[in-house]
């Protein structure tokens, strides 16, 4: 397996020795996430190595593109079996969050089943995809410590997770939907924190400090 071998800086404040791992499975905007983490003063590793992911102190699961193709990449690498078993804090971003749900209408895709919700497509009453800035409301997690209601975050998506018991933040785009989800040690954001200016960096920093 191809793995970037940059090791976490000795200043990385995690005790487990595994540092921050960004899952590199071929369907993520991983460099922008890596740069955002570096701006916060941390180092991270891009990896698809199972043992390295399992040893990590924090795991970020990104995703950009089409759900069924991304899921095939996970299946081919065996990561579909690994990700749901992780015990450390895990953050799914955009398509990564959607793949952590039960299913997605995009490509009739079966997801990882971590979040108890099915991803559906926006109807034709709104412009699809939603591209640009929106406000987050009803914040319910330490992920949003220091974040005010109605702060702006950046999104690019045609599919969404409806509101459910695991919703920890909401957006409105024709209807109210889940901007973020949480179950146990798993978190997901529909928006891109790495593209959401100071607000996104604070949310990312909150995750890294958990």
PDB file of C-alpha atoms in Angstrom:
ATOM      1  CA  UNK A   1       0.000   0.000   0.000  1.00  0.00           C
ATOM      2  CA  UNK A   2       1.139   3.527  -0.751  1.00  0.00           C
ATOM      3  CA  UNK A   3       1.714   5.574   2.353  1.00  0.00           C
ATOM      4  CA  UNK A   4       3.215   9.016   2.819  1.00  0.00           C
ATOM      5  CA  UNK A   5       5.850   8.449   5.462  1.00  0.00           C
ATOM      6  CA  UNK A   6       6.015  11.915   7.000  1.00  0.00           C
ATOM      7  CA  UNK A   7       5.948  11.333  10.717  1.00  0.00           C
ATOM      8  CA  UNK A   8       4.125  13.541  13.155  1.00  0.00           C
ATOM      9  CA  UNK A   9       6.143  16.310  14.745  1.00  0.00           C
ATOM     10  CA  UNK A  10       7.448  15.693  18.229  1.00  0.00           C
ATOM     11  CA  UNK A  11       5.350  18.729  19.222  1.00  0.00           C
ATOM     12  CA  UNK A  12       2.139  16.906  18.333  1.00  0.00           C
ATOM     13  CA  UNK A  13       0.269  16.813  21.686  1.00  0.00           C
ATOM     14  CA  UNK A  14      -1.045  13.261  21.569  1.00  0.00           C
ATOM     15  CA  UNK A  15      -0.018  10.554  23.947  1.00  0.00           C
ATOM     16  CA  UNK A  16      -0.691   7.457  21.889  1.00  0.00           C
ATOM     17  CA  UNK A  17       2.167   7.982  19.486  1.00  0.00           C
ATOM     18  CA  UNK A  18      -0.030   7.612  16.408  1.00  0.00           C
ATOM     19  CA  UNK A  19      -0.599  11.290  15.695  1.00  0.00           C
ATOM     20  CA  UNK A  20      -3.107  12.474  13.091  1.00  0.00           C
ATOM     21  CA  UNK A  21      -3.850  10.245  10.102  1.00  0.00           C
ATOM     22  CA  UNK A  22      -5.812  11.404   7.051  1.00  0.00           C
ATOM     23  CA  UNK A  23      -7.216   8.376   5.238  1.00  0.00           C
ATOM     24  CA  UNK A  24      -5.855   8.392   1.692  1.00  0.00           C
ATOM     25  CA  UNK A  25      -8.128   6.104  -0.338  1.00  0.00           C
ATOM     26  CA  UNK A  26      -8.251   8.033  -3.615  1.00  0.00           C
ATOM     27  CA  UNK A  27     -11.425  10.044  -3.058  1.00  0.00           C
ATOM     28  CA  UNK A  28     -10.452  12.963  -0.862  1.00  0.00           C
ATOM     29  CA  UNK A  29      -9.280  16.545  -1.106  1.00  0.00           C
ATOM     30  CA  UNK A  30      -6.546  15.511   1.255  1.00  0.00           C
ATOM     31  CA  UNK A  31      -3.846  18.101   0.610  1.00  0.00           C
ATOM     32  CA  UNK A  32      -6.075  21.040   1.595  1.00  0.00           C
ATOM     33  CA  UNK A  33      -6.919  19.244   4.849  1.00  0.00           C
ATOM     34  CA  UNK A  34      -3.251  18.540   5.501  1.00  0.00           C
ATOM     35  CA  UNK A  35      -2.390  22.206   4.927  1.00  0.00           C
ATOM     36  CA  UNK A  36      -5.200  23.338   7.266  1.00  0.00           C
ATOM     37  CA  UNK A  37      -3.872  21.037   9.996  1.00  0.00           C
ATOM     38  CA  UNK A  38      -0.359  22.392   9.478  1.00  0.00           C
ATOM     39  CA  UNK A  39      -1.642  25.977   9.813  1.00  0.00           C
ATOM     40  CA  UNK A  40      -2.930  24.976  13.249  1.00  0.00           C
ATOM     41  CA  UNK A  41       0.549  23.850  14.245  1.00  0.00           C
ATOM     42  CA  UNK A  42       0.118  20.086  13.855  1.00  0.00           C
ATOM     43  CA  UNK A  43       1.616  17.515  11.506  1.00  0.00           C
ATOM     44  CA  UNK A  44      -0.405  14.760   9.858  1.00  0.00           C
ATOM     45  CA  UNK A  45       0.185  11.628   7.809  1.00  0.00           C
ATOM     46  CA  UNK A  46      -1.639  10.588   4.629  1.00  0.00           C
ATOM     47  CA  UNK A  47      -2.132   6.834   4.752  1.00  0.00           C
ATOM     48  CA  UNK A  48      -4.205   3.875   3.610  1.00  0.00           C
ATOM     49  CA  UNK A  49      -2.271   1.470   5.812  1.00  0.00           C
ATOM     50  CA  UNK A  50      -4.653  -0.303   8.170  1.00  0.00           C
ATOM     51  CA  UNK A  51      -2.249  -0.629  11.102  1.00  0.00           C
ATOM     52  CA  UNK A  52      -1.209   3.018  10.841  1.00  0.00           C
ATOM     53  CA  UNK A  53      -4.849   4.133  10.813  1.00  0.00           C
ATOM     54  CA  UNK A  54      -5.658   1.921  13.797  1.00  0.00           C
ATOM     55  CA  UNK A  55      -2.711   3.325  15.805  1.00  0.00           C
ATOM     56  CA  UNK A  56      -3.624   6.957  15.126  1.00  0.00           C
ATOM     57  CA  UNK A  57      -4.756   9.279  17.906  1.00  0.00           C
ATOM     58  CA  UNK A  58      -7.089  11.102  15.512  1.00  0.00           C
ATOM     59  CA  UNK A  59      -8.409   9.970  12.127  1.00  0.00           C
ATOM     60  CA  UNK A  60      -9.821  12.198   9.390  1.00  0.00           C
ATOM     61  CA  UNK A  61     -11.923  10.533   6.678  1.00  0.00           C
ATOM     62  CA  UNK A  62     -12.313  12.934   3.740  1.00  0.00           C
ATOM     63  CA  UNK A  63     -14.262  12.504   0.549  1.00  0.00           C
ATOM     64  CA  UNK A  64     -14.848  14.335  -2.719  1.00  0.00           C
ATOM     65  CA  UNK A  65     -16.631  12.890  -5.746  1.00  0.00           C
ATOM     66  CA  UNK A  66     -19.273  10.239  -6.321  1.00  0.00           C
ATOM     67  CA  UNK A  67     -20.451   7.948  -3.530  1.00  0.00           C
ATOM     68  CA  UNK A  68     -20.511   4.553  -5.266  1.00  0.00           C
ATOM     69  CA  UNK A  69     -17.035   5.041  -6.775  1.00  0.00           C
ATOM     70  CA  UNK A  70     -15.630   6.138  -3.419  1.00  0.00           C
ATOM     71  CA  UNK A  71     -17.210   3.153  -1.674  1.00  0.00           C
ATOM     72  CA  UNK A  72     -15.644   0.802  -4.225  1.00  0.00           C
ATOM     73  CA  UNK A  73     -12.249   2.244  -3.311  1.00  0.00           C
ATOM     74  CA  UNK A  74     -12.950   1.527   0.353  1.00  0.00           C
ATOM     75  CA  UNK A  75     -14.090  -2.014  -0.453  1.00  0.00           C
ATOM     76  CA  UNK A  76     -11.008  -2.690  -2.572  1.00  0.00           C
ATOM     77  CA  UNK A  77      -8.704  -1.550   0.231  1.00  0.00           C
ATOM     78  CA  UNK A  78     -10.592  -3.294   3.036  1.00  0.00           C
ATOM     79  CA  UNK A  79     -11.079   0.032   4.796  1.00  0.00           C
ATOM     80  CA  UNK A  80     -14.851  -0.462   4.771  1.00  0.00           C
ATOM     81  CA  UNK A  81     -14.331  -3.057   7.505  1.00  0.00           C
ATOM     82  CA  UNK A  82     -11.722  -1.057   9.421  1.00  0.00           C
ATOM     83  CA  UNK A  83     -13.298   2.397   9.738  1.00  0.00           C
ATOM     84  CA  UNK A  84     -16.428   1.351  11.716  1.00  0.00           C
ATOM     85  CA  UNK A  85     -14.227  -0.452  14.280  1.00  0.00           C
ATOM     86  CA  UNK A  86     -12.018   2.551  15.109  1.00  0.00           C
ATOM     87  CA  UNK A  87     -12.075   3.643  18.759  1.00  0.00           C
ATOM     88  CA  UNK A  88     -10.292   7.001  18.553  1.00  0.00           C
ATOM     89  CA  UNK A  89     -12.029  10.230  17.427  1.00  0.00           C
ATOM     90  CA  UNK A  90     -12.852  10.030  13.706  1.00  0.00           C
ATOM     91  CA  UNK A  91     -13.985  12.990  11.580  1.00  0.00           C
ATOM     92  CA  UNK A  92     -15.705  12.387   8.244  1.00  0.00           C
ATOM     93  CA  UNK A  93     -15.782  15.385   5.912  1.00  0.00           C
ATOM     94  CA  UNK A  94     -18.334  15.953   3.116  1.00  0.00           C
ATOM     95  CA  UNK A  95     -18.581  12.684   1.149  1.00  0.00           C
ATOM     96  CA  UNK A  96     -16.677  11.038   3.984  1.00  0.00           C
ATOM     97  CA  UNK A  97     -19.554  11.871   6.318  1.00  0.00           C
ATOM     98  CA  UNK A  98     -22.098  10.617   3.784  1.00  0.00           C
ATOM     99  CA  UNK A  99     -20.281   7.302   3.387  1.00  0.00           C
ATOM    100  CA  UNK A 100     -20.488   6.861   7.160  1.00  0.00           C
ATOM    101  CA  UNK A 101     -24.305   6.804   6.871  1.00  0.00           C
ATOM    102  CA  UNK A 102     -26.450   3.737   6.136  1.00  0.00           C
ATOM    103  CA  UNK A 103     -26.839   4.478   2.447  1.00  0.00           C
ATOM    104  CA  UNK A 104     -26.822   7.164  -0.228  1.00  0.00           C
ATOM    105  CA  UNK A 105     -29.174   7.692  -3.151  1.00  0.00           C
ATOM    106  CA  UNK A 106     -26.090   8.644  -5.153  1.00  0.00           C
ATOM    107  CA  UNK A 107     -25.288   5.509  -7.113  1.00  0.00           C
ATOM    108  CA  UNK A 108     -27.628   3.503  -4.849  1.00  0.00           C
ATOM    109  CA  UNK A 109     -24.697   3.111  -2.463  1.00  0.00           C
ATOM    110  CA  UNK A 110     -24.605   1.078   0.748  1.00  0.00           C
ATOM    111  CA  UNK A 111     -22.584   3.008   3.322  1.00  0.00           C
ATOM    112  CA  UNK A 112     -20.603   2.081   6.413  1.00  0.00           C
ATOM    113  CA  UNK A 113     -23.686   2.180   8.668  1.00  0.00           C
ATOM    114  CA  UNK A 114     -22.121   4.247  11.442  1.00  0.00           C
ATOM    115  CA  UNK A 115     -24.742   7.016  11.416  1.00  0.00           C
ATOM    116  CA  UNK A 116     -28.388   5.954  11.529  1.00  0.00           C
ATOM    117  CA  UNK A 117     -29.574   7.981   8.540  1.00  0.00           C
ATOM    118  CA  UNK A 118     -29.857   7.611   4.759  1.00  0.00           C
ATOM    119  CA  UNK A 119     -28.438  10.265   2.428  1.00  0.00           C
ATOM    120  CA  UNK A 120     -30.844  11.662  -0.180  1.00  0.00           C
ATOM    121  CA  UNK A 121     -30.704  14.178  -3.035  1.00  0.00           C
ATOM    122  CA  UNK A 122     -32.001  17.738  -2.871  1.00  0.00           C
ATOM    123  CA  UNK A 123     -35.196  18.077  -4.878  1.00  0.00           C
ATOM    124  CA  UNK A 124     -35.677  20.381  -7.865  1.00  0.00           C
ATOM    125  CA  UNK A 125     -36.992  23.282  -5.771  1.00  0.00           C
ATOM    126  CA  UNK A 126     -33.383  24.375  -5.107  1.00  0.00           C
ATOM    127  CA  UNK A 127     -30.310  24.764  -7.288  1.00  0.00           C
ATOM    128  CA  UNK A 128     -28.214  21.596  -7.194  1.00  0.00           C
ATOM    129  CA  UNK A 129     -25.467  21.337  -6.168  1.00  0.00           C
ATOM    130  CA  UNK A 130     -25.419  23.737  -3.264  1.00  0.00           C
ATOM    131  CA  UNK A 131     -22.114  25.568  -3.658  1.00  0.00           C
ATOM    132  CA  UNK A 132     -20.922  28.284  -1.335  1.00  0.00           C
ATOM    133  CA  UNK A 133     -21.447  29.657   2.143  1.00  0.00           C
ATOM    134  CA  UNK A 134     -24.302  28.805   4.480  1.00  0.00           C
ATOM    135  CA  UNK A 135     -25.051  29.225   8.182  1.00  0.00           C
ATOM    136  CA  UNK A 136     -24.876  26.516  10.843  1.00  0.00           C
ATOM    137  CA  UNK A 137     -27.418  26.486  13.667  1.00  0.00           C
ATOM    138  CA  UNK A 138     -28.524  24.359  16.634  1.00  0.00           C
ATOM    139  CA  UNK A 139     -24.962  23.474  17.597  1.00  0.00           C
ATOM    140  CA  UNK A 140     -24.892  20.565  20.064  1.00  0.00           C
ATOM    141  CA  UNK A 141     -21.336  19.296  20.450  1.00  0.00           C
ATOM    142  CA  UNK A 142     -17.918  20.165  21.821  1.00  0.00           C
ATOM    143  CA  UNK A 143     -16.914  20.140  18.155  1.00  0.00           C
ATOM    144  CA  UNK A 144     -18.422  23.649  18.080  1.00  0.00           C
ATOM    145  CA  UNK A 145     -16.844  25.070  21.224  1.00  0.00           C
ATOM    146  CA  UNK A 146     -16.228  28.769  20.633  1.00  0.00           C
ATOM    147  CA  UNK A 147     -18.471  28.833  17.532  1.00  0.00           C
ATOM    148  CA  UNK A 148     -21.501  31.119  17.518  1.00  0.00           C
ATOM    149  CA  UNK A 149     -24.906  30.235  16.106  1.00  0.00           C
ATOM    150  CA  UNK A 150     -25.310  31.251  12.446  1.00  0.00           C
ATOM    151  CA  UNK A 151     -21.609  31.296  11.672  1.00  0.00           C
ATOM    152  CA  UNK A 152     -20.846  30.678   7.995  1.00  0.00           C
ATOM    153  CA  UNK A 153     -19.295  27.511   6.622  1.00  0.00           C
ATOM    154  CA  UNK A 154     -18.498  26.360   3.069  1.00  0.00           C
ATOM    155  CA  UNK A 155     -20.330  23.531   1.297  1.00  0.00           C
ATOM    156  CA  UNK A 156     -20.351  21.788  -2.080  1.00  0.00           C
ATOM    157  CA  UNK A 157     -22.931  18.984  -2.311  1.00  0.00           C
ATOM    158  CA  UNK A 158     -25.999  17.655  -4.109  1.00  0.00           C
ATOM    159  CA  UNK A 159     -26.974  15.087  -1.468  1.00  0.00           C
ATOM    160  CA  UNK A 160     -27.684  15.571   2.233  1.00  0.00           C
ATOM    161  CA  UNK A 161     -28.379  13.713   5.460  1.00  0.00           C
ATOM    162  CA  UNK A 162     -31.838  14.535   6.834  1.00  0.00           C
ATOM    163  CA  UNK A 163     -32.216  15.622  10.449  1.00  0.00           C
ATOM    164  CA  UNK A 164     -31.967  12.686  12.843  1.00  0.00           C
ATOM    165  CA  UNK A 165     -31.155  11.824  16.464  1.00  0.00           C
ATOM    166  CA  UNK A 166     -27.432  12.102  15.676  1.00  0.00           C
ATOM    167  CA  UNK A 167     -27.618  15.621  14.201  1.00  0.00           C
ATOM    168  CA  UNK A 168     -25.324  18.051  16.045  1.00  0.00           C
ATOM    169  CA  UNK A 169     -25.625  21.039  13.671  1.00  0.00           C
ATOM    170  CA  UNK A 170     -28.091  22.102  10.993  1.00  0.00           C
ATOM    171  CA  UNK A 171     -28.173  24.042   7.741  1.00  0.00           C
ATOM    172  CA  UNK A 172     -31.142  25.254   5.733  1.00  0.00           C
ATOM    173  CA  UNK A 173     -31.268  24.941   1.950  1.00  0.00           C
ATOM    174  CA  UNK A 174     -34.869  24.605   0.887  1.00  0.00           C
ATOM    175  CA  UNK A 175     -35.259  22.480   4.035  1.00  0.00           C
ATOM    176  CA  UNK A 176     -33.381  21.876   7.266  1.00  0.00           C
ATOM    177  CA  UNK A 177     -30.746  19.139   7.073  1.00  0.00           C
ATOM    178  CA  UNK A 178     -27.788  17.784   9.033  1.00  0.00           C
ATOM    179  CA  UNK A 179     -24.697  19.957   8.724  1.00  0.00           C
ATOM    180  CA  UNK A 180     -22.912  17.675  11.198  1.00  0.00           C
ATOM    181  CA  UNK A 181     -23.467  14.300  12.850  1.00  0.00           C
ATOM    182  CA  UNK A 182     -22.075  12.486  15.854  1.00  0.00           C
ATOM    183  CA  UNK A 183     -22.281   8.958  17.193  1.00  0.00           C
ATOM    184  CA  UNK A 184     -19.912   7.951  19.988  1.00  0.00           C
ATOM    185  CA  UNK A 185     -16.352   8.671  18.763  1.00  0.00           C
ATOM    186  CA  UNK A 186     -17.485   9.340  15.177  1.00  0.00           C
ATOM    187  CA  UNK A 187     -18.121  12.867  13.902  1.00  0.00           C
ATOM    188  CA  UNK A 188     -19.095  14.060  10.458  1.00  0.00           C
ATOM    189  CA  UNK A 189     -19.411  17.450   8.800  1.00  0.00           C
ATOM    190  CA  UNK A 190     -21.217  18.009   5.517  1.00  0.00           C
ATOM    191  CA  UNK A 191     -19.285  21.246   5.156  1.00  0.00           C
ATOM    192  CA  UNK A 192     -15.556  21.574   4.516  1.00  0.00           C
ATOM    193  CA  UNK A 193     -13.865  22.920   7.675  1.00  0.00           C
ATOM    194  CA  UNK A 194     -10.603  23.240   5.749  1.00  0.00           C
ATOM    195  CA  UNK A 195     -12.326  25.705   3.368  1.00  0.00           C
ATOM    196  CA  UNK A 196     -14.432  27.531   5.977  1.00  0.00           C
ATOM    197  CA  UNK A 197     -11.973  30.238   7.012  1.00  0.00           C
ATOM    198  CA  UNK A 198     -11.417  30.920  10.729  1.00  0.00           C
ATOM    199  CA  UNK A 199     -14.652  29.188  11.747  1.00  0.00           C
ATOM    200  CA  UNK A 200     -13.645  25.978   9.992  1.00  0.00           C
ATOM    201  CA  UNK A 201     -10.143  26.070  11.443  1.00  0.00           C
ATOM    202  CA  UNK A 202     -11.587  26.452  14.946  1.00  0.00           C
ATOM    203  CA  UNK A 203     -13.879  23.454  14.390  1.00  0.00           C
ATOM    204  CA  UNK A 204     -10.943  21.427  13.093  1.00  0.00           C
ATOM    205  CA  UNK A 205      -8.843  22.509  16.069  1.00  0.00           C
ATOM    206  CA  UNK A 206     -11.640  21.472  18.456  1.00  0.00           C
ATOM    207  CA  UNK A 207     -11.596  18.005  16.897  1.00  0.00           C
ATOM    208  CA  UNK A 208      -7.814  17.711  17.124  1.00  0.00           C
ATOM    209  CA  UNK A 209      -7.883  18.697  20.812  1.00  0.00           C
ATOM    210  CA  UNK A 210     -10.507  16.104  21.809  1.00  0.00           C
TER     211      UNK A 210
END
